[in-house]
Amino acid sequence: MSTAEVAVENTETTDRTEEDTADTEHAPASHRIPKSAEPRLRIIRDSAIVAHRNLLTIMRVPTLLVTATVQPLMFVFLFAYVFGASLGGGEYREFLIAGIMAQTVAFSAAFTTVGLAGDLEKGIIDRMRALPMSRLAVLMGRTLSDLVVSMLSLLVMTVCGYIVGWSIEGSVADAVLAYGVILLFAFAMSWVGALTGLLAPNVEVAQSAGLIWLFPLSFISSAFISAATLPGPLRTIAEWNPITAVAASGRKLFENSAPPTFEAPTGWPAEHCVEYAVICSVVILLIAMPLALLRYRRVASR
């Protein structure tokens, strides 16, 4: 290639670059991506877009909210009136609601598991992989949208709690802290659900895999009864169970008392239930997030 041809090619390349730059500058502000934008801001934006997409899906298919709204109501009325009469009546209902809240947000992991497994099966994840977006944003968007669903579940349970005779006796600040601790645990459990959904080969397996470990985890705790009533090893598991810590944190901050027949919990997890609940949530996040991202890379690269 001669020197003149090289000069002409360089000139054409420069002209094309200037045209692309001009097109970018004249593009609508909503579609323009600043070159100086930080990667973190891009991840936040992409995560918000994915979360918005998931919430639109839920709005268009309201039956997806059945697990998040109807199931907590069933547990509240079942334990409050069917079993509550023999466990302490009105005092037991005051004790119960924080435990139902902890159990419900733990079950939000199954909601994330099924949702992510469904996206994998339908090819939605493959489409997102083809887009210039962060891998973290796909999973973050899913867990954030499910966190909104957990907020709705807590709202439903709060209203239902007042109907059955429960109330918040503590200060507003303590109540806000209690909901914050519960939602932090919900966010952590959603990442566990995301990891489970990525490991499941299909939606059917995801549905069962998401509940196999959640039921024993929620019932071997003090969400519904005093851990002191459980035999040796089960009592130890219940005392250190994160769901026990989250439920105890809610009762402590809401200032809800237990029935007189319930033995008062002892030990470090009970005495520092709020701190322990936060520690458990953070540890779960530190373990589940990297594993979920690693699994997502493997699934998305198939």
PDB file of C-alpha atoms in Angstrom, residues 38-253:
ATOM      1  CA  GLU A  38     -17.941   5.038  36.730  1.00  0.00           C
ATOM      2  CA  PRO A  39     -18.399   1.258  36.483  1.00  0.00           C
ATOM      3  CA  ARG A  40     -20.268   1.314  39.793  1.00  0.00           C
ATOM      4  CA  LEU A  41     -22.818   3.753  38.408  1.00  0.00           C
ATOM      5  CA  ARG A  42     -23.277   1.539  35.366  1.00  0.00           C
ATOM      6  CA  ILE A  43     -23.880  -1.484  37.603  1.00  0.00           C
ATOM      7  CA  ILE A  44     -26.459   0.471  39.622  1.00  0.00           C
ATOM      8  CA  ARG A  45     -28.229   1.590  36.451  1.00  0.00           C
ATOM      9  CA  ASP A  46     -28.218  -1.884  34.895  1.00  0.00           C
ATOM     10  CA  SER A  47     -29.396  -3.465  38.152  1.00  0.00           C
ATOM     11  CA  ALA A  48     -32.275  -0.989  38.347  1.00  0.00           C
ATOM     12  CA  ILE A  49     -33.291  -1.830  34.770  1.00  0.00           C
ATOM     13  CA  VAL A  50     -33.305  -5.583  35.468  1.00  0.00           C
ATOM     14  CA  ALA A  51     -35.213  -5.046  38.734  1.00  0.00           C
ATOM     15  CA  HIS A  52     -37.785  -2.923  36.901  1.00  0.00           C
ATOM     16  CA  ARG A  53     -38.196  -5.660  34.291  1.00  0.00           C
ATOM     17  CA  ASN A  54     -38.792  -8.277  37.009  1.00  0.00           C
ATOM     18  CA  LEU A  55     -41.338  -6.098  38.793  1.00  0.00           C
ATOM     19  CA  LEU A  56     -43.210  -5.514  35.518  1.00  0.00           C
ATOM     20  CA  THR A  57     -43.354  -9.288  35.062  1.00  0.00           C
ATOM     21  CA  ILE A  58     -44.883  -9.666  38.527  1.00  0.00           C
ATOM     22  CA  MET A  59     -47.448  -6.937  37.816  1.00  0.00           C
ATOM     23  CA  ARG A  60     -48.486  -8.655  34.589  1.00  0.00           C
ATOM     24  CA  VAL A  61     -48.675 -12.074  36.269  1.00  0.00           C
ATOM     25  CA  PRO A  62     -50.176 -11.305  39.720  1.00  0.00           C
ATOM     26  CA  THR A  63     -50.352 -15.000  40.618  1.00  0.00           C
ATOM     27  CA  LEU A  64     -46.612 -14.801  41.255  1.00  0.00           C
ATOM     28  CA  LEU A  65     -47.446 -12.816  44.397  1.00  0.00           C
ATOM     29  CA  VAL A  66     -49.484 -15.634  45.925  1.00  0.00           C
ATOM     30  CA  THR A  67     -46.492 -17.108  47.750  1.00  0.00           C
ATOM     31  CA  ALA A  68     -45.420 -13.712  49.009  1.00  0.00           C
ATOM     32  CA  THR A  69     -48.825 -12.588  50.295  1.00  0.00           C
ATOM     33  CA  VAL A  70     -51.262 -15.472  50.794  1.00  0.00           C
ATOM     34  CA  GLN A  71     -48.804 -17.885  52.424  1.00  0.00           C
ATOM     35  CA  PRO A  72     -47.880 -15.487  55.288  1.00  0.00           C
ATOM     36  CA  LEU A  73     -51.579 -14.896  55.958  1.00  0.00           C
ATOM     37  CA  MET A  74     -52.196 -18.635  56.124  1.00  0.00           C
ATOM     38  CA  PHE A  75     -49.386 -19.104  58.655  1.00  0.00           C
ATOM     39  CA  VAL A  76     -50.564 -16.169  60.773  1.00  0.00           C
ATOM     40  CA  PHE A  77     -54.145 -17.402  61.060  1.00  0.00           C
ATOM     41  CA  LEU A  78     -53.098 -21.048  61.390  1.00  0.00           C
ATOM     42  CA  PHE A  79     -50.713 -20.486  64.298  1.00  0.00           C
ATOM     43  CA  ALA A  80     -52.635 -17.604  65.864  1.00  0.00           C
ATOM     44  CA  TYR A  81     -55.982 -19.376  66.131  1.00  0.00           C
ATOM     45  CA  VAL A  82     -55.498 -23.106  65.512  1.00  0.00           C
ATOM     46  CA  PHE A  83     -52.403 -23.591  67.688  1.00  0.00           C
ATOM     47  CA  GLY A  84     -52.373 -20.278  69.531  1.00  0.00           C
ATOM     48  CA  ALA A  85     -55.133 -21.169  71.955  1.00  0.00           C
ATOM     49  CA  SER A  86     -52.997 -23.888  73.518  1.00  0.00           C
ATOM     50  CA  LEU A  87     -49.771 -21.858  73.378  1.00  0.00           C
ATOM     51  CA  GLY A  88     -50.834 -18.676  75.120  1.00  0.00           C
ATOM     52  CA  GLY A  89     -53.701 -17.019  73.283  1.00  0.00           C
ATOM     53  CA  GLY A  90     -53.277 -13.282  72.805  1.00  0.00           C
ATOM     54  CA  GLU A  91     -49.783 -13.268  74.326  1.00  0.00           C
ATOM     55  CA  TYR A  92     -48.715 -15.940  71.871  1.00  0.00           C
ATOM     56  CA  ARG A  93     -50.025 -13.881  68.929  1.00  0.00           C
ATOM     57  CA  GLU A  94     -47.852 -11.000  70.101  1.00  0.00           C
ATOM     58  CA  PHE A  95     -44.895 -13.381  70.195  1.00  0.00           C
ATOM     59  CA  LEU A  96     -45.760 -14.958  66.838  1.00  0.00           C
ATOM     60  CA  ILE A  97     -45.712 -12.111  64.317  1.00  0.00           C
ATOM     61  CA  ALA A  98     -41.964 -11.403  64.387  1.00  0.00           C
ATOM     62  CA  GLY A  99     -41.333 -15.113  63.857  1.00  0.00           C
ATOM     63  CA  ILE A 100     -43.708 -15.207  60.887  1.00  0.00           C
ATOM     64  CA  MET A 101     -41.895 -12.210  59.416  1.00  0.00           C
ATOM     65  CA  ALA A 102     -38.519 -13.943  59.759  1.00  0.00           C
ATOM     66  CA  GLN A 103     -39.869 -17.141  58.237  1.00  0.00           C
ATOM     67  CA  THR A 104     -41.545 -15.348  55.334  1.00  0.00           C
ATOM     68  CA  VAL A 105     -38.460 -13.411  54.251  1.00  0.00           C
ATOM     69  CA  ALA A 106     -36.454 -16.634  54.508  1.00  0.00           C
ATOM     70  CA  PHE A 107     -38.942 -18.208  52.119  1.00  0.00           C
ATOM     71  CA  SER A 108     -38.281 -15.331  49.713  1.00  0.00           C
ATOM     72  CA  ALA A 109     -35.183 -17.332  48.737  1.00  0.00           C
ATOM     73  CA  ALA A 110     -37.505 -19.844  47.033  1.00  0.00           C
ATOM     74  CA  PHE A 111     -39.135 -16.977  45.117  1.00  0.00           C
ATOM     75  CA  THR A 112     -35.705 -15.937  43.799  1.00  0.00           C
ATOM     76  CA  THR A 113     -34.775 -19.538  43.024  1.00  0.00           C
ATOM     77  CA  VAL A 114     -37.840 -20.182  40.865  1.00  0.00           C
ATOM     78  CA  GLY A 115     -37.645 -16.792  39.143  1.00  0.00           C
ATOM     79  CA  LEU A 116     -34.008 -17.165  38.149  1.00  0.00           C
ATOM     80  CA  ALA A 117     -34.432 -20.791  37.094  1.00  0.00           C
ATOM     81  CA  GLY A 118     -37.370 -19.718  34.929  1.00  0.00           C
ATOM     82  CA  ASP A 119     -35.283 -17.013  33.249  1.00  0.00           C
ATOM     83  CA  LEU A 120     -32.591 -19.581  32.518  1.00  0.00           C
ATOM     84  CA  GLU A 121     -35.062 -22.054  31.062  1.00  0.00           C
ATOM     85  CA  LYS A 122     -36.751 -19.431  28.860  1.00  0.00           C
ATOM     86  CA  GLY A 123     -33.451 -18.082  27.531  1.00  0.00           C
ATOM     87  CA  ILE A 124     -33.796 -14.670  29.186  1.00  0.00           C
ATOM     88  CA  ILE A 125     -30.360 -15.003  30.768  1.00  0.00           C
ATOM     89  CA  ASP A 126     -28.840 -15.732  27.338  1.00  0.00           C
ATOM     90  CA  ARG A 127     -30.359 -12.526  25.987  1.00  0.00           C
ATOM     91  CA  MET A 128     -29.009 -10.521  28.907  1.00  0.00           C
ATOM     92  CA  ARG A 129     -25.582 -12.086  28.417  1.00  0.00           C
ATOM     93  CA  ALA A 130     -25.560 -10.740  24.855  1.00  0.00           C
ATOM     94  CA  LEU A 131     -26.072  -7.190  26.146  1.00  0.00           C
ATOM     95  CA  PRO A 132     -23.213  -4.913  27.239  1.00  0.00           C
ATOM     96  CA  MET A 133     -24.064  -5.126  30.917  1.00  0.00           C
ATOM     97  CA  SER A 134     -22.416  -6.307  34.103  1.00  0.00           C
ATOM     98  CA  ARG A 135     -22.882  -9.911  35.210  1.00  0.00           C
ATOM     99  CA  LEU A 136     -23.480  -8.603  38.720  1.00  0.00           C
ATOM    100  CA  ALA A 137     -26.370  -6.442  37.485  1.00  0.00           C
ATOM    101  CA  VAL A 138     -28.376  -9.475  36.327  1.00  0.00           C
ATOM    102  CA  LEU A 139     -28.298 -11.104  39.752  1.00  0.00           C
ATOM    103  CA  MET A 140     -28.490  -7.823  41.655  1.00  0.00           C
ATOM    104  CA  GLY A 141     -31.584  -6.819  39.707  1.00  0.00           C
ATOM    105  CA  ARG A 142     -33.257 -10.125  40.544  1.00  0.00           C
ATOM    106  CA  THR A 143     -32.476  -9.913  44.263  1.00  0.00           C
ATOM    107  CA  LEU A 144     -33.507  -6.238  44.465  1.00  0.00           C
ATOM    108  CA  SER A 145     -36.872  -6.910  42.825  1.00  0.00           C
ATOM    109  CA  ASP A 146     -37.445  -9.775  45.233  1.00  0.00           C
ATOM    110  CA  LEU A 147     -36.515  -7.453  48.091  1.00  0.00           C
ATOM    111  CA  VAL A 148     -39.407  -5.220  47.006  1.00  0.00           C
ATOM    112  CA  VAL A 149     -41.662  -8.279  47.154  1.00  0.00           C
ATOM    113  CA  SER A 150     -40.401  -8.949  50.694  1.00  0.00           C
ATOM    114  CA  MET A 151     -41.333  -5.382  51.618  1.00  0.00           C
ATOM    115  CA  LEU A 152     -44.839  -6.035  50.346  1.00  0.00           C
ATOM    116  CA  SER A 153     -44.981  -9.242  52.400  1.00  0.00           C
ATOM    117  CA  LEU A 154     -43.946  -7.361  55.549  1.00  0.00           C
ATOM    118  CA  LEU A 155     -46.620  -4.755  54.894  1.00  0.00           C
ATOM    119  CA  VAL A 156     -49.268  -7.459  54.536  1.00  0.00           C
ATOM    120  CA  MET A 157     -48.115  -9.183  57.736  1.00  0.00           C
ATOM    121  CA  THR A 158     -48.029  -5.909  59.664  1.00  0.00           C
ATOM    122  CA  VAL A 159     -51.649  -5.190  58.759  1.00  0.00           C
ATOM    123  CA  CYS A 160     -52.617  -8.796  59.473  1.00  0.00           C
ATOM    124  CA  GLY A 161     -50.789  -8.642  62.807  1.00  0.00           C
ATOM    125  CA  TYR A 162     -52.802  -5.658  63.942  1.00  0.00           C
ATOM    126  CA  ILE A 163     -55.964  -7.513  62.960  1.00  0.00           C
ATOM    127  CA  VAL A 164     -55.122 -10.493  65.207  1.00  0.00           C
ATOM    128  CA  GLY A 165     -54.093  -8.293  68.143  1.00  0.00           C
ATOM    129  CA  TRP A 166     -50.370  -7.699  67.643  1.00  0.00           C
ATOM    130  CA  SER A 167     -48.890  -4.204  67.872  1.00  0.00           C
ATOM    131  CA  ILE A 168     -45.575  -2.380  67.874  1.00  0.00           C
ATOM    132  CA  GLU A 169     -44.872  -1.290  71.443  1.00  0.00           C
ATOM    133  CA  GLY A 170     -41.389   0.140  70.887  1.00  0.00           C
ATOM    134  CA  SER A 171     -40.303   3.476  69.466  1.00  0.00           C
ATOM    135  CA  VAL A 172     -40.468   4.419  65.809  1.00  0.00           C
ATOM    136  CA  ALA A 173     -36.681   4.258  65.525  1.00  0.00           C
ATOM    137  CA  ASP A 174     -36.603   0.754  66.990  1.00  0.00           C
ATOM    138  CA  ALA A 175     -39.389  -0.352  64.650  1.00  0.00           C
ATOM    139  CA  VAL A 176     -37.500   0.989  61.627  1.00  0.00           C
ATOM    140  CA  LEU A 177     -34.373  -0.831  62.814  1.00  0.00           C
ATOM    141  CA  ALA A 178     -36.370  -4.042  63.238  1.00  0.00           C
ATOM    142  CA  TYR A 179     -37.700  -3.868  59.684  1.00  0.00           C
ATOM    143  CA  GLY A 180     -34.188  -3.041  58.470  1.00  0.00           C
ATOM    144  CA  VAL A 181     -32.727  -6.142  60.128  1.00  0.00           C
ATOM    145  CA  ILE A 182     -35.491  -8.313  58.653  1.00  0.00           C
ATOM    146  CA  LEU A 183     -35.034  -6.870  55.140  1.00  0.00           C
ATOM    147  CA  LEU A 184     -31.256  -7.295  55.320  1.00  0.00           C
ATOM    148  CA  PHE A 185     -31.838 -10.959  56.084  1.00  0.00           C
ATOM    149  CA  ALA A 186     -34.328 -11.140  53.191  1.00  0.00           C
ATOM    150  CA  PHE A 187     -31.702  -9.710  50.822  1.00  0.00           C
ATOM    151  CA  ALA A 188     -29.116 -12.220  52.025  1.00  0.00           C
ATOM    152  CA  MET A 189     -31.504 -15.139  51.605  1.00  0.00           C
ATOM    153  CA  SER A 190     -32.353 -13.969  48.086  1.00  0.00           C
ATOM    154  CA  TRP A 191     -28.711 -14.448  47.136  1.00  0.00           C
ATOM    155  CA  VAL A 192     -28.862 -17.983  48.512  1.00  0.00           C
ATOM    156  CA  GLY A 193     -31.950 -18.466  46.366  1.00  0.00           C
ATOM    157  CA  ALA A 194     -30.110 -17.059  43.337  1.00  0.00           C
ATOM    158  CA  LEU A 195     -27.298 -19.571  43.825  1.00  0.00           C
ATOM    159  CA  THR A 196     -29.826 -22.409  44.159  1.00  0.00           C
ATOM    160  CA  GLY A 197     -31.667 -21.302  41.020  1.00  0.00           C
ATOM    161  CA  LEU A 198     -28.426 -21.244  39.013  1.00  0.00           C
ATOM    162  CA  LEU A 199     -27.566 -24.743  40.206  1.00  0.00           C
ATOM    163  CA  ALA A 200     -30.994 -26.211  39.405  1.00  0.00           C
ATOM    164  CA  PRO A 201     -31.318 -27.771  35.927  1.00  0.00           C
ATOM    165  CA  ASN A 202     -34.968 -26.688  35.508  1.00  0.00           C
ATOM    166  CA  VAL A 203     -37.849 -24.912  37.250  1.00  0.00           C
ATOM    167  CA  GLU A 204     -39.353 -28.117  38.658  1.00  0.00           C
ATOM    168  CA  VAL A 205     -36.134 -29.031  40.446  1.00  0.00           C
ATOM    169  CA  ALA A 206     -35.725 -25.425  41.590  1.00  0.00           C
ATOM    170  CA  GLN A 207     -39.157 -25.452  43.253  1.00  0.00           C
ATOM    171  CA  SER A 208     -38.343 -28.487  45.370  1.00  0.00           C
ATOM    172  CA  ALA A 209     -34.704 -27.563  46.004  1.00  0.00           C
ATOM    173  CA  GLY A 210     -35.739 -24.182  47.321  1.00  0.00           C
ATOM    174  CA  LEU A 211     -38.006 -25.703  49.979  1.00  0.00           C
ATOM    175  CA  ILE A 212     -36.123 -28.829  51.058  1.00  0.00           C
ATOM    176  CA  TRP A 213     -33.774 -26.877  53.302  1.00  0.00           C
ATOM    177  CA  LEU A 214     -36.039 -23.910  54.091  1.00  0.00           C
ATOM    178  CA  PHE A 215     -38.707 -25.853  55.990  1.00  0.00           C
ATOM    179  CA  PRO A 216     -36.373 -27.479  58.538  1.00  0.00           C
ATOM    180  CA  LEU A 217     -34.400 -24.243  58.856  1.00  0.00           C
ATOM    181  CA  SER A 218     -37.523 -22.253  59.724  1.00  0.00           C
ATOM    182  CA  PHE A 219     -39.127 -24.790  62.054  1.00  0.00           C
ATOM    183  CA  ILE A 220     -35.962 -25.726  63.986  1.00  0.00           C
ATOM    184  CA  SER A 221     -35.892 -22.220  65.412  1.00  0.00           C
ATOM    185  CA  SER A 222     -37.741 -20.044  67.876  1.00  0.00           C
ATOM    186  CA  ALA A 223     -39.877 -18.485  65.164  1.00  0.00           C
ATOM    187  CA  PHE A 224     -42.983 -20.229  66.523  1.00  0.00           C
ATOM    188  CA  ILE A 225     -41.987 -21.744  69.868  1.00  0.00           C
ATOM    189  CA  SER A 226     -39.384 -21.373  72.565  1.00  0.00           C
ATOM    190  CA  ALA A 227     -36.110 -23.093  71.624  1.00  0.00           C
ATOM    191  CA  ALA A 228     -35.959 -24.413  75.211  1.00  0.00           C
ATOM    192  CA  THR A 229     -38.675 -26.965  74.384  1.00  0.00           C
ATOM    193  CA  LEU A 230     -36.476 -28.716  71.824  1.00  0.00           C
ATOM    194  CA  PRO A 231     -34.214 -31.655  72.744  1.00  0.00           C
ATOM    195  CA  GLY A 232     -30.428 -31.265  73.127  1.00  0.00           C
ATOM    196  CA  PRO A 233     -28.884 -30.959  69.622  1.00  0.00           C
ATOM    197  CA  LEU A 234     -31.974 -29.389  68.100  1.00  0.00           C
ATOM    198  CA  ARG A 235     -32.033 -26.785  70.865  1.00  0.00           C
ATOM    199  CA  THR A 236     -28.444 -25.802  70.083  1.00  0.00           C
ATOM    200  CA  ILE A 237     -29.232 -25.539  66.374  1.00  0.00           C
ATOM    201  CA  ALA A 238     -32.308 -23.438  67.108  1.00  0.00           C
ATOM    202  CA  GLU A 239     -30.402 -21.079  69.412  1.00  0.00           C
ATOM    203  CA  TRP A 240     -27.768 -20.363  66.726  1.00  0.00           C
ATOM    204  CA  ASN A 241     -30.198 -20.430  63.811  1.00  0.00           C
ATOM    205  CA  PRO A 242     -30.190 -17.071  61.923  1.00  0.00           C
ATOM    206  CA  ILE A 243     -33.991 -17.179  61.728  1.00  0.00           C
ATOM    207  CA  THR A 244     -34.098 -17.346  65.527  1.00  0.00           C
ATOM    208  CA  ALA A 245     -31.861 -14.270  65.711  1.00  0.00           C
ATOM    209  CA  VAL A 246     -33.975 -12.318  63.219  1.00  0.00           C
ATOM    210  CA  ALA A 247     -37.215 -13.249  65.013  1.00  0.00           C
ATOM    211  CA  ALA A 248     -35.710 -12.381  68.397  1.00  0.00           C
ATOM    212  CA  SER A 249     -34.474  -9.053  67.018  1.00  0.00           C
ATOM    213  CA  GLY A 250     -37.978  -8.207  65.856  1.00  0.00           C
ATOM    214  CA  ARG A 251     -39.495  -9.085  69.235  1.00  0.00           C
ATOM    215  CA  LYS A 252     -36.861  -7.104  71.102  1.00  0.00           C
ATOM    216  CA  LEU A 253     -37.171  -3.982  68.958  1.00  0.00           C
TER     217      LEU A 253
END
